[in-house]
mmCIF file of C-alpha atoms (C1' of nucleotides) in Angstrom:
data_model
loop_
_atom_site.group_PDB
_atom_site.id
_atom_site.type_symbol
_atom_site.label_atom_id
_atom_site.label_comp_id
_atom_site.label_asym_id
_atom_site.label_seq_id
_atom_site.Cartn_x
_atom_site.Cartn_y
_atom_site.Cartn_z
ATOM 1 C CA MET P 2 115.103 83.651 135.683
ATOM 2 C CA LYS P 3 118.816 84.293 135.461
ATOM 3 C CA SER P 4 118.450 86.596 132.448
ATOM 4 C CA GLU P 5 116.224 88.883 134.449
ATOM 5 C CA PHE P 6 118.922 91.396 135.278
ATOM 6 C CA LEU P 7 121.084 91.012 132.204
ATOM 7 C CA GLN P 8 121.365 93.708 129.620
ATOM 8 C CA ARG P 9 119.623 92.406 126.528
ATOM 9 C CA VAL P 10 121.533 91.020 123.553
ATOM 10 C CA ILE P 11 119.388 91.630 120.484
ATOM 11 C CA GLY P 12 120.146 90.689 116.898
ATOM 12 C CA HIS P 13 118.711 91.557 113.535
ATOM 13 C CA ILE P 14 119.346 89.397 110.506
ATOM 14 C CA ASP P 15 118.639 90.399 106.947
ATOM 15 C CA LEU P 16 119.038 88.113 103.952
ATOM 16 C CA ASP P 17 120.879 90.099 101.282
ATOM 17 C CA TYR P 18 118.885 91.191 98.187
ATOM 18 C CA PHE P 19 116.777 88.147 98.985
ATOM 19 C CA TYR P 20 114.597 87.451 95.940
ATOM 20 C CA ALA P 21 117.405 88.145 93.501
ATOM 21 C CA GLN P 22 119.862 86.094 95.509
ATOM 22 C CA VAL P 23 117.507 83.111 95.554
ATOM 23 C CA GLU P 24 117.345 83.371 91.769
ATOM 24 C CA GLU P 25 121.150 83.454 91.646
ATOM 25 C CA VAL P 26 121.399 80.312 93.733
ATOM 26 C CA GLU P 27 119.021 78.555 91.398
ATOM 27 C CA ASN P 28 120.957 79.791 88.364
ATOM 28 C CA PRO P 29 124.540 80.746 89.311
ATOM 29 C CA ALA P 30 125.272 82.148 85.843
ATOM 30 C CA LEU P 31 123.100 85.112 86.877
ATOM 31 C CA LYS P 32 125.675 86.242 89.423
ATOM 32 C CA GLU P 33 127.749 88.013 86.768
ATOM 33 C CA ARG P 34 124.745 89.836 85.373
ATOM 34 C CA PRO P 35 122.402 92.546 86.609
ATOM 35 C CA VAL P 36 119.328 90.807 88.014
ATOM 36 C CA ILE P 37 115.996 92.497 88.700
ATOM 37 C CA VAL P 38 113.094 90.623 90.257
ATOM 38 C CA CYS P 39 109.927 92.401 89.215
ATOM 39 C CA VAL P 40 106.264 92.772 90.125
ATOM 40 C CA PHE P 41 104.311 93.183 86.901
ATOM 41 C CA SER P 42 101.060 95.086 87.351
ATOM 42 C CA GLY P 43 99.483 93.405 84.332
ATOM 43 C CA ARG P 44 98.344 96.722 82.851
ATOM 44 C CA THR P 45 100.653 96.474 79.874
ATOM 45 C CA GLU P 46 103.652 94.345 79.029
ATOM 46 C CA ASP P 47 106.306 96.243 80.963
ATOM 47 C CA ARG P 48 104.388 98.112 83.635
ATOM 48 C CA GLY P 49 105.304 97.440 87.219
ATOM 49 C CA VAL P 50 108.185 97.942 89.601
ATOM 50 C CA VAL P 51 111.465 96.370 90.598
ATOM 51 C CA SER P 52 111.039 94.469 93.819
ATOM 52 C CA THR P 53 114.674 93.475 94.328
ATOM 53 C CA ALA P 54 117.869 94.087 92.377
ATOM 54 C CA ASN P 55 121.170 92.330 92.883
ATOM 55 C CA TYR P 56 124.271 94.424 93.553
ATOM 56 C CA VAL P 57 125.395 94.308 89.931
ATOM 57 C CA ALA P 58 122.136 96.030 88.956
ATOM 58 C CA ARG P 59 122.414 98.437 91.894
ATOM 59 C CA GLY P 60 125.834 99.402 90.576
ATOM 60 C CA PHE P 61 124.040 100.830 87.562
ATOM 61 C CA GLY P 62 121.672 102.826 89.735
ATOM 62 C CA VAL P 63 118.740 100.416 89.917
ATOM 63 C CA ARG P 64 116.749 100.548 93.156
ATOM 64 C CA SER P 65 113.782 98.613 94.487
ATOM 65 C CA GLY P 66 110.491 100.339 93.900
ATOM 66 C CA MET P 67 111.743 101.731 90.604
ATOM 67 C CA PRO P 68 109.453 101.345 87.561
ATOM 68 C CA ILE P 69 110.635 98.427 85.445
ATOM 69 C CA VAL P 70 110.862 100.664 82.398
ATOM 70 C CA ASN P 71 113.326 102.973 84.140
ATOM 71 C CA ALA P 72 115.431 100.076 85.361
ATOM 72 C CA LYS P 73 115.624 98.663 81.865
ATOM 73 C CA LYS P 74 116.890 101.984 80.571
ATOM 74 C CA LEU P 75 119.678 101.983 83.139
ATOM 75 C CA LEU P 76 120.579 98.425 82.154
ATOM 76 C CA GLN P 77 120.560 98.998 78.381
ATOM 77 C CA GLY P 78 123.213 96.784 76.799
ATOM 78 C CA LYS P 79 124.218 95.335 80.184
ATOM 79 C CA ASP P 80 122.635 91.929 79.541
ATOM 80 C CA PRO P 81 120.122 92.200 82.410
ATOM 81 C CA ALA P 82 118.094 89.264 83.686
ATOM 82 C CA VAL P 83 114.494 90.394 84.187
ATOM 83 C CA ILE P 84 112.688 87.900 86.379
ATOM 84 C CA ARG P 85 109.071 87.739 87.462
ATOM 85 C CA MET P 86 108.657 87.571 91.204
ATOM 86 C CA ASN P 87 107.779 84.067 92.405
ATOM 87 C CA HIS P 88 106.631 84.593 95.953
ATOM 88 C CA GLU P 89 105.913 80.921 96.611
ATOM 89 C CA LYS P 90 109.480 79.965 95.792
ATOM 90 C CA TYR P 91 110.982 82.560 98.134
ATOM 91 C CA GLU P 92 108.515 81.626 100.849
ATOM 92 C CA VAL P 93 109.749 78.032 100.849
ATOM 93 C CA VAL P 94 113.375 79.101 101.232
ATOM 94 C CA SER P 95 112.472 81.653 103.879
ATOM 95 C CA THR P 96 110.500 79.163 105.956
ATOM 96 C CA ARG P 97 113.377 76.708 105.895
ATOM 97 C CA ILE P 98 115.802 79.372 107.096
ATOM 98 C CA MET P 99 113.479 80.762 109.766
ATOM 99 C CA ASP P 100 112.820 77.268 111.108
ATOM 100 C CA ALA P 101 116.538 76.568 111.373
ATOM 101 C CA LEU P 102 117.161 79.971 112.902
ATOM 102 C CA SER P 103 114.570 79.486 115.599
ATOM 103 C CA GLU P 104 116.604 76.509 116.820
ATOM 104 C CA LYS P 105 119.716 78.615 117.250
ATOM 105 C CA VAL P 106 118.374 81.582 119.194
ATOM 106 C CA ASP P 107 116.318 82.068 122.338
ATOM 107 C CA VAL P 108 113.521 83.990 120.636
ATOM 108 C CA LEU P 109 112.958 84.653 116.938
ATOM 109 C CA GLU P 110 110.628 87.324 115.590
ATOM 110 C CA PRO P 111 110.384 87.296 111.792
ATOM 111 C CA THR P 112 109.395 90.737 110.520
ATOM 112 C CA GLY P 113 109.248 89.949 106.848
ATOM 113 C CA ILE P 114 110.071 87.192 104.410
ATOM 114 C CA ASP P 115 113.766 88.049 104.545
ATOM 115 C CA GLU P 116 114.432 89.436 108.007
ATOM 116 C CA ALA P 117 114.001 88.779 111.687
ATOM 117 C CA PHE P 118 114.890 90.051 115.123
ATOM 118 C CA PHE P 119 116.279 87.615 117.627
ATOM 119 C CA ASP P 120 117.148 87.607 121.304
ATOM 120 C CA VAL P 121 120.118 85.651 122.644
ATOM 121 C CA THR P 122 120.390 87.231 126.069
ATOM 122 C CA ALA P 123 119.863 84.042 128.034
ATOM 123 C CA SER P 124 121.944 81.710 125.899
ATOM 124 C CA THR P 125 124.921 84.083 125.924
ATOM 125 C CA SER P 126 124.464 85.215 129.519
ATOM 126 C CA GLY P 127 124.477 88.725 128.119
ATOM 127 C CA ASP P 128 127.969 88.350 126.670
ATOM 128 C CA PHE P 129 128.353 90.090 123.313
ATOM 129 C CA GLU P 130 131.462 88.083 122.387
ATOM 130 C CA ARG P 131 129.523 84.879 122.723
ATOM 131 C CA ALA P 132 126.753 86.487 120.708
ATOM 132 C CA ARG P 133 129.260 87.410 118.004
ATOM 133 C CA THR P 134 130.327 83.778 117.780
ATOM 134 C CA ALA P 135 126.707 82.668 117.589
ATOM 135 C CA ALA P 136 125.976 85.197 114.855
ATOM 136 C CA MET P 137 128.950 84.035 112.796
ATOM 137 C CA GLY P 138 127.717 80.475 113.193
ATOM 138 C CA ILE P 139 124.274 81.463 111.976
ATOM 139 C CA LYS P 140 125.665 83.232 108.924
ATOM 140 C CA GLU P 141 127.868 80.227 108.194
ATOM 141 C CA ALA P 142 124.970 77.798 108.509
ATOM 142 C CA ILE P 143 122.806 79.756 106.075
ATOM 143 C CA LEU P 144 125.697 79.962 103.643
ATOM 144 C CA SER P 145 126.486 76.265 103.744
ATOM 145 C CA THR P 146 122.903 75.014 103.644
ATOM 146 C CA GLU P 147 121.274 77.573 101.360
ATOM 147 C CA HIS P 148 124.259 79.266 99.696
ATOM 148 C CA LEU P 149 122.833 82.594 100.748
ATOM 149 C CA THR P 150 124.591 85.507 102.420
ATOM 150 C CA ALA P 151 123.032 87.496 105.206
ATOM 151 C CA SER P 152 123.838 90.624 107.182
ATOM 152 C CA VAL P 153 123.599 90.712 110.945
ATOM 153 C CA GLY P 154 123.585 93.436 113.559
ATOM 154 C CA LEU P 155 123.960 92.953 117.312
ATOM 155 C CA GLY P 156 123.103 95.546 119.902
ATOM 156 C CA ARG P 157 121.259 96.234 123.106
ATOM 157 C CA SER P 158 117.940 97.094 121.442
ATOM 158 C CA LYS P 159 115.959 96.409 118.299
ATOM 159 C CA ALA P 160 116.708 99.808 116.808
ATOM 160 C CA VAL P 161 120.440 99.345 117.339
ATOM 161 C CA ALA P 162 120.456 95.801 115.967
ATOM 162 C CA LYS P 163 118.476 96.860 112.896
ATOM 163 C CA LEU P 164 120.806 99.740 112.239
ATOM 164 C CA GLY P 165 123.732 97.385 112.638
ATOM 165 C CA SER P 166 122.522 94.901 110.035
ATOM 166 C CA ASP P 167 121.775 97.804 107.722
ATOM 167 C CA LEU P 168 125.332 99.137 107.957
ATOM 168 C CA ALA P 169 126.783 95.631 107.666
ATOM 169 C CA LYS P 170 125.195 95.065 104.257
ATOM 170 C CA PRO P 171 125.989 93.133 102.258
ATOM 171 C CA GLY P 172 127.165 90.043 104.046
ATOM 172 C CA GLY P 173 128.653 91.622 107.138
ATOM 173 C CA LEU P 174 128.319 91.468 110.887
ATOM 174 C CA LYS P 175 128.174 94.611 113.009
ATOM 175 C CA VAL P 176 128.456 94.330 116.747
ATOM 176 C CA VAL P 177 127.575 97.420 118.745
ATOM 177 C CA LEU P 178 128.641 96.908 122.326
ATOM 178 C CA PRO P 179 126.354 98.561 124.865
ATOM 179 C CA GLU P 180 129.021 101.085 125.830
ATOM 180 C CA GLN P 181 129.541 101.993 122.173
ATOM 181 C CA THR P 182 125.877 102.669 121.557
ATOM 182 C CA LYS P 183 125.963 106.423 121.935
ATOM 183 C CA ASP P 184 129.015 106.891 119.709
ATOM 184 C CA PHE P 185 127.562 104.526 117.146
ATOM 185 C CA LEU P 186 124.165 106.176 116.891
ATOM 186 C CA GLY P 187 125.097 109.800 117.388
ATOM 187 C CA PRO P 188 126.474 110.696 113.942
ATOM 188 C CA LEU P 189 123.944 108.703 111.890
ATOM 189 C CA ALA P 190 121.228 110.439 109.900
ATOM 190 C CA VAL P 191 117.771 110.351 111.536
ATOM 191 C CA GLU P 192 116.194 108.711 108.513
ATOM 192 C CA LYS P 193 118.317 105.648 109.234
ATOM 193 C CA LEU P 194 116.378 105.092 112.424
ATOM 194 C CA TYR P 195 113.727 102.363 112.310
ATOM 195 C CA GLY P 196 110.381 104.112 112.271
ATOM 196 C CA VAL P 197 111.570 107.325 110.648
ATOM 197 C CA GLY P 198 110.480 107.525 107.047
ATOM 198 C CA PRO P 199 110.321 110.408 104.566
ATOM 199 C CA LYS P 200 107.550 112.234 106.452
ATOM 200 C CA GLY P 201 109.200 111.943 109.832
ATOM 201 C CA ALA P 202 112.584 112.934 108.468
ATOM 202 C CA SER P 203 111.156 116.057 106.899
ATOM 203 C CA LEU P 204 109.362 117.013 110.125
ATOM 204 C CA LEU P 205 112.626 116.558 112.004
ATOM 205 C CA LYS P 206 114.538 118.593 109.449
ATOM 206 C CA GLY P 207 112.086 121.385 110.104
ATOM 207 C CA ALA P 208 113.056 121.214 113.761
ATOM 208 C CA HIS P 209 116.743 121.299 112.778
ATOM 209 C CA ILE P 210 117.249 117.698 113.795
ATOM 210 C CA SER P 211 119.253 115.750 111.238
ATOM 211 C CA THR P 212 121.313 113.279 113.243
ATOM 212 C CA ILE P 213 120.272 110.654 115.748
ATOM 213 C CA GLY P 214 122.477 112.377 118.308
ATOM 214 C CA GLN P 215 120.527 115.602 117.850
ATOM 215 C CA LEU P 216 117.291 113.656 118.174
ATOM 216 C CA ALA P 217 118.521 112.238 121.480
ATOM 217 C CA GLY P 218 118.971 115.757 122.793
ATOM 218 C CA ALA P 219 115.668 117.118 121.488
ATOM 219 C CA ASP P 220 113.009 118.661 123.683
ATOM 220 C CA PRO P 221 110.411 115.973 124.524
ATOM 221 C CA GLN P 222 107.595 118.549 124.518
ATOM 222 C CA GLU P 223 108.449 119.737 121.057
ATOM 223 C CA LEU P 224 108.775 116.199 119.749
ATOM 224 C CA GLU P 225 105.386 115.291 121.132
ATOM 225 C CA LYS P 226 103.812 118.198 119.284
ATOM 226 C CA LEU P 227 105.286 116.877 116.052
ATOM 227 C CA PHE P 228 104.788 113.143 116.474
ATOM 228 C CA GLY P 229 102.243 112.514 119.195
ATOM 229 C CA LYS P 230 102.699 110.738 122.487
ATOM 230 C CA LYS P 231 103.655 107.221 121.486
ATOM 231 C CA LEU P 232 105.943 107.941 118.590
ATOM 232 C CA SER P 233 107.789 110.787 120.299
ATOM 233 C CA VAL P 234 108.562 108.611 123.290
ATOM 234 C CA TYR P 235 109.734 105.814 121.011
ATOM 235 C CA LEU P 236 111.929 108.146 118.952
ATOM 236 C CA LEU P 237 113.591 109.559 122.019
ATOM 237 C CA GLU P 238 114.275 106.117 123.452
ATOM 238 C CA ALA P 239 115.425 104.614 120.173
ATOM 239 C CA SER P 240 117.795 107.503 119.513
ATOM 240 C CA LYS P 241 119.628 106.480 122.688
ATOM 241 C CA GLY P 242 119.434 102.777 121.964
ATOM 242 C CA ASN P 243 117.021 102.411 124.852
ATOM 243 C CA ASP P 244 113.953 101.254 122.962
ATOM 244 C CA SER P 245 112.552 98.470 125.098
ATOM 245 C CA ASP P 246 110.195 96.652 122.741
ATOM 246 C CA PRO P 247 110.863 92.956 123.357
ATOM 247 C CA VAL P 248 111.584 90.335 120.709
ATOM 248 C CA ARG P 249 108.417 88.269 120.479
ATOM 249 C CA GLY P 250 108.351 84.735 119.218
ATOM 250 C CA ASP P 251 104.631 84.276 119.406
ATOM 251 C CA LEU P 252 103.201 86.928 117.117
ATOM 252 C CA GLU P 253 100.083 85.921 115.234
ATOM 253 C CA PRO P 254 98.971 87.831 112.142
ATOM 254 C CA THR P 255 96.132 90.277 112.840
ATOM 255 C CA GLN P 256 95.048 90.884 109.267
ATOM 256 C CA PHE P 257 95.193 89.489 105.741
ATOM 257 C CA SER P 258 94.849 91.632 102.672
ATOM 258 C CA ARG P 259 95.215 91.550 98.947
ATOM 259 C CA ILE P 260 95.356 94.427 96.485
ATOM 260 C CA VAL P 261 95.203 94.101 92.724
ATOM 261 C CA THR P 262 95.879 96.599 89.974
ATOM 262 C CA LEU P 263 92.927 96.984 87.618
ATOM 263 C CA LYS P 264 93.449 96.442 83.907
ATOM 264 C CA GLU P 265 92.315 100.014 83.492
ATOM 265 C CA ASP P 266 90.941 102.721 85.776
ATOM 266 C CA THR P 267 87.218 102.345 86.393
ATOM 267 C CA THR P 268 84.266 103.253 88.596
ATOM 268 C CA ASP P 269 82.260 100.173 87.680
ATOM 269 C CA VAL P 270 81.590 98.039 90.770
ATOM 270 C CA GLU P 271 80.809 94.891 88.784
ATOM 271 C CA GLU P 272 84.148 95.163 87.044
ATOM 272 C CA ILE P 273 85.953 95.843 90.309
ATOM 273 C CA LEU P 274 84.449 92.806 92.022
ATOM 274 C CA SER P 275 85.221 90.618 89.066
ATOM 275 C CA GLN P 276 88.867 91.610 88.969
ATOM 276 C CA LEU P 277 89.140 91.331 92.732
ATOM 277 C CA GLU P 278 87.790 87.765 92.706
ATOM 278 C CA THR P 279 91.253 86.169 92.808
ATOM 279 C CA GLY P 280 92.109 88.435 95.730
ATOM 280 C CA VAL P 281 89.015 87.276 97.590
ATOM 281 C CA GLY P 282 90.045 83.690 96.956
ATOM 282 C CA HIS P 283 93.530 84.380 98.232
ATOM 283 C CA VAL P 284 92.357 86.015 101.443
ATOM 284 C CA HIS P 285 89.828 83.261 102.012
ATOM 285 C CA GLU P 286 92.561 80.664 101.530
ATOM 286 C CA LYS P 287 94.734 82.408 104.124
ATOM 287 C CA LEU P 288 91.831 82.324 106.568
ATOM 288 C CA SER P 289 91.211 78.630 105.941
ATOM 289 C CA SER P 290 94.805 77.546 106.169
ATOM 290 C CA SER P 291 95.298 79.445 109.407
ATOM 291 C CA GLY P 292 91.946 78.422 110.822
ATOM 292 C CA LYS P 293 90.918 81.999 111.549
ATOM 293 C CA SER P 294 87.629 83.833 111.492
ATOM 294 C CA PHE P 295 87.287 87.595 111.143
ATOM 295 C CA ARG P 296 84.776 90.239 112.087
ATOM 296 C CA THR P 297 85.955 93.284 110.125
ATOM 297 C CA LEU P 298 85.971 93.478 106.357
ATOM 298 C CA THR P 299 87.566 96.396 104.540
ATOM 299 C CA ALA P 300 87.279 97.426 100.929
ATOM 300 C CA ILE P 301 90.385 99.248 99.750
ATOM 301 C CA GLY P 302 90.496 101.583 96.798
ATOM 302 C CA ILE P 303 93.504 103.369 95.405
ATOM 303 C CA LEU P 304 92.378 106.212 93.202
ATOM 304 C CA THR P 305 93.951 107.528 90.049
ATOM 305 C CA ASP P 306 95.913 110.101 92.037
ATOM 306 C CA LEU P 307 97.232 107.205 94.201
ATOM 307 C CA SER P 308 95.367 108.394 97.285
ATOM 308 C CA THR P 309 93.758 105.627 99.345
ATOM 309 C CA LYS P 310 90.108 105.231 100.286
ATOM 310 C CA THR P 311 88.857 102.532 102.640
ATOM 311 C CA LYS P 312 85.408 101.505 103.799
ATOM 312 C CA SER P 313 84.879 98.813 106.355
ATOM 313 C CA LYS P 314 82.144 96.966 108.175
ATOM 314 C CA THR P 315 82.248 94.794 111.254
ATOM 315 C CA TYR P 316 80.108 91.695 111.527
ATOM 316 C CA GLU P 317 78.313 91.043 114.766
ATOM 317 C CA THR P 318 79.772 87.564 114.921
ATOM 318 C CA PRO P 319 82.954 86.099 113.400
ATOM 319 C CA VAL P 320 82.742 84.648 109.902
ATOM 320 C CA SER P 321 85.175 82.934 107.586
ATOM 321 C CA ASP P 322 83.218 81.950 104.495
ATOM 322 C CA GLU P 323 83.972 83.279 101.051
ATOM 323 C CA GLU P 324 80.435 84.534 100.507
ATOM 324 C CA SER P 325 80.620 86.867 103.504
ATOM 325 C CA ILE P 326 83.683 88.397 101.931
ATOM 326 C CA ARG P 327 82.250 88.629 98.441
ATOM 327 C CA GLY P 328 78.868 89.928 99.541
ATOM 328 C CA GLY P 329 80.315 92.380 102.041
ATOM 329 C CA LEU P 330 82.701 93.747 99.453
ATOM 330 C CA ALA P 331 79.852 94.357 97.017
ATOM 331 C CA GLU P 332 78.090 96.497 99.641
ATOM 332 C CA LEU P 333 81.218 98.372 100.595
ATOM 333 C CA PHE P 334 82.302 99.200 97.056
ATOM 334 C CA ASP P 335 78.746 100.239 96.207
ATOM 335 C CA GLU P 336 78.749 102.641 99.134
ATOM 336 C CA MET P 337 82.188 103.896 98.276
ATOM 337 C CA SER P 338 81.433 104.608 94.648
ATOM 338 C CA ALA P 339 78.165 106.274 95.646
ATOM 339 C CA VAL P 340 80.075 108.875 97.638
ATOM 340 C CA SER P 341 82.785 109.712 95.174
ATOM 341 C CA ASP P 342 82.792 109.216 91.453
ATOM 342 C CA LYS P 343 86.586 109.076 91.299
ATOM 343 C CA GLN P 344 88.143 106.308 89.246
ATOM 344 C CA PHE P 345 89.895 103.425 90.923
ATOM 345 C CA ARG P 346 93.357 102.357 89.836
ATOM 346 C CA ARG P 347 93.847 99.524 92.319
ATOM 347 C CA VAL P 348 91.388 97.790 94.612
ATOM 348 C CA GLY P 349 91.788 95.457 97.522
ATOM 349 C CA VAL P 350 90.234 93.465 100.311
ATOM 350 C CA ARG P 351 91.279 93.158 103.906
ATOM 351 C CA VAL P 352 89.991 91.013 106.763
ATOM 352 C CA SER P 353 90.929 91.750 110.359
ATOM 353 C CA GLY P 354 89.632 91.503 113.886
ATOM 354 C CA PHE P 355 90.439 87.841 114.198
ATOM 355 C CA THR P 356 88.987 85.900 117.060
ATOM 356 C CA ASP P 357 90.850 82.967 118.472
ATOM 357 C CA ALA P 358 89.391 79.976 120.235
ATOM 358 C CA ARG P 359 89.817 81.570 123.662
ATOM 359 C CA ASP P 360 87.196 84.302 123.329
ATOM 360 C CA GLN P 361 85.116 82.530 120.714
ATOM 361 C CA LYS P 362 81.471 82.372 121.690
ATOM 362 C CA SER P 363 80.643 78.912 122.911
ATOM 363 C CA LEU P 364 77.347 77.105 123.150
ATOM 364 C CA SER P 365 77.099 77.809 126.872
ATOM 365 C CA ASP P 366 77.270 81.548 126.194
ATOM 366 C CA PHE P 367 74.207 81.271 124.023
ATOM 367 C CA LEU P 368 72.385 79.137 126.542
ATOM 368 C CA GLN P 369 73.071 81.697 129.244
ATOM 369 C CA ALA P 370 71.719 84.578 127.155
ATOM 370 C "C1'" DC N 10 85.143 100.973 125.141
ATOM 371 C "C1'" DC N 11 84.203 100.006 120.199
ATOM 372 C "C1'" DC N 12 84.173 101.287 115.397
ATOM 373 C "C1'" DT N 13 85.797 103.812 111.199
ATOM 374 C "C1'" DC N 14 89.144 106.059 108.429
ATOM 375 C "C1'" DG N 15 93.334 108.064 106.884
ATOM 376 C "C1'" DA N 16 98.340 108.296 107.423
ATOM 377 C "C1'" DT N 17 102.803 106.435 108.005
ATOM 378 C "C1'" DC N 18 106.287 102.995 107.779
ATOM 379 C "C1'" DA N 19 108.783 99.547 105.530
ATOM 380 C "C1'" DC N 20 108.662 95.179 102.735
ATOM 381 C "C1'" DC R 15 105.905 106.297 86.219
ATOM 382 C "C1'" DC R 16 103.724 104.654 90.562
ATOM 383 C "C1'" DT R 17 103.575 96.764 93.436
ATOM 384 C "C1'" DC R 18 102.052 94.730 97.459
ATOM 385 C "C1'" DA R 19 101.303 93.329 102.643
ATOM 386 C "C1'" DT R 20 101.162 94.475 107.532
ATOM 387 C "C1'" DA R 21 101.240 96.862 111.953
ATOM 388 C "C1'" DT R 22 100.306 100.817 114.428
ATOM 389 C "C1'" DC R 23 98.688 105.382 115.714
ATOM 390 C "C1'" DG R 24 95.636 109.199 116.244
ATOM 391 C "C1'" DA R 25 91.428 111.568 115.460
ATOM 392 C "C1'" DG R 26 86.649 111.570 115.431
ATOM 393 C "C1'" DG R 27 82.182 109.639 116.432
ATOM 394 C "C1'" DG R 28 79.163 106.784 119.291
#
DNA sequence: CCCTCGATCAC
DNA sequence: CCTCATATCGAGGG
């Protein structure tokens, strides 16, 4: 209970250019070369995007999300290493690191395969210098055990910590003391703030808000008109480093999904279901391995113009078998294609509305009814 | 309160 | 030219 009145000490850790760095560790000769780890769509030989590029490749202008073809142009004659993404491999490394990390902090909240928030308020008694030492130890441990570099930010809130690790990249440590928070955040561009993407940034620009400092001084009423209740309140808090969302170590996934790119655009439901079969298997496997059942099934379609259509159904009672997924999807895609005759480019499946053992219907519930 | 759907974010 | 996975919000309808 002693941490009850302490100012929080929050960290954010980000493994640098993770997928590409894992490949470098496995094959150190790659370090001198541009490396791009790619997701191939399977449409044609070279279609797809760059998932992660090492800093050598970034030096030539390559960015993640960039079509592979474009990246290759930028790396013409630069001896690039083009590597197919191997998610399983990165998952193993990530799990090892996250497990070790969870031993070194009070609370760890992974937010992706290569990043996590952590809380060290209690173990440092709220002292940022002790937290700095802990963070250096964490970076050192990852370097010596996995040969990987990471960037870390420390601050009094998640938004501050995240911003810190971002500015510390690659390989650095940024400590924002509570009393420095305002000066640190003030001059930064709003789009740097966690939760502000392209759409939000452009809305803010329209309101003549371009720095986090300006956001902090914005009229709450006006912000609410632009962003709604929840988000406007969050933005205002985060811009002052006062976002209060806690670091949670106990988060369970609430959905599993899989999207595949079709060999070619189509409206044919049979074809869609056939090509989505591996996706169904994947989602079903995730359900099995996590021991979850779901109630809501969603068919996802991404049309030729890249707009997204979804259609979902909720089962009366939780299910987890593959046939409920397959059969449900057939219905949903039939209904979807009946409404619009647009062609699908990518299709997917999502299960959500998990029920855990606590509120699972038990035999006694049935006997009572 | 529950369900459905689209949008946004960020990985 | 344009991958993939997840969480969250708000609107609209019941």
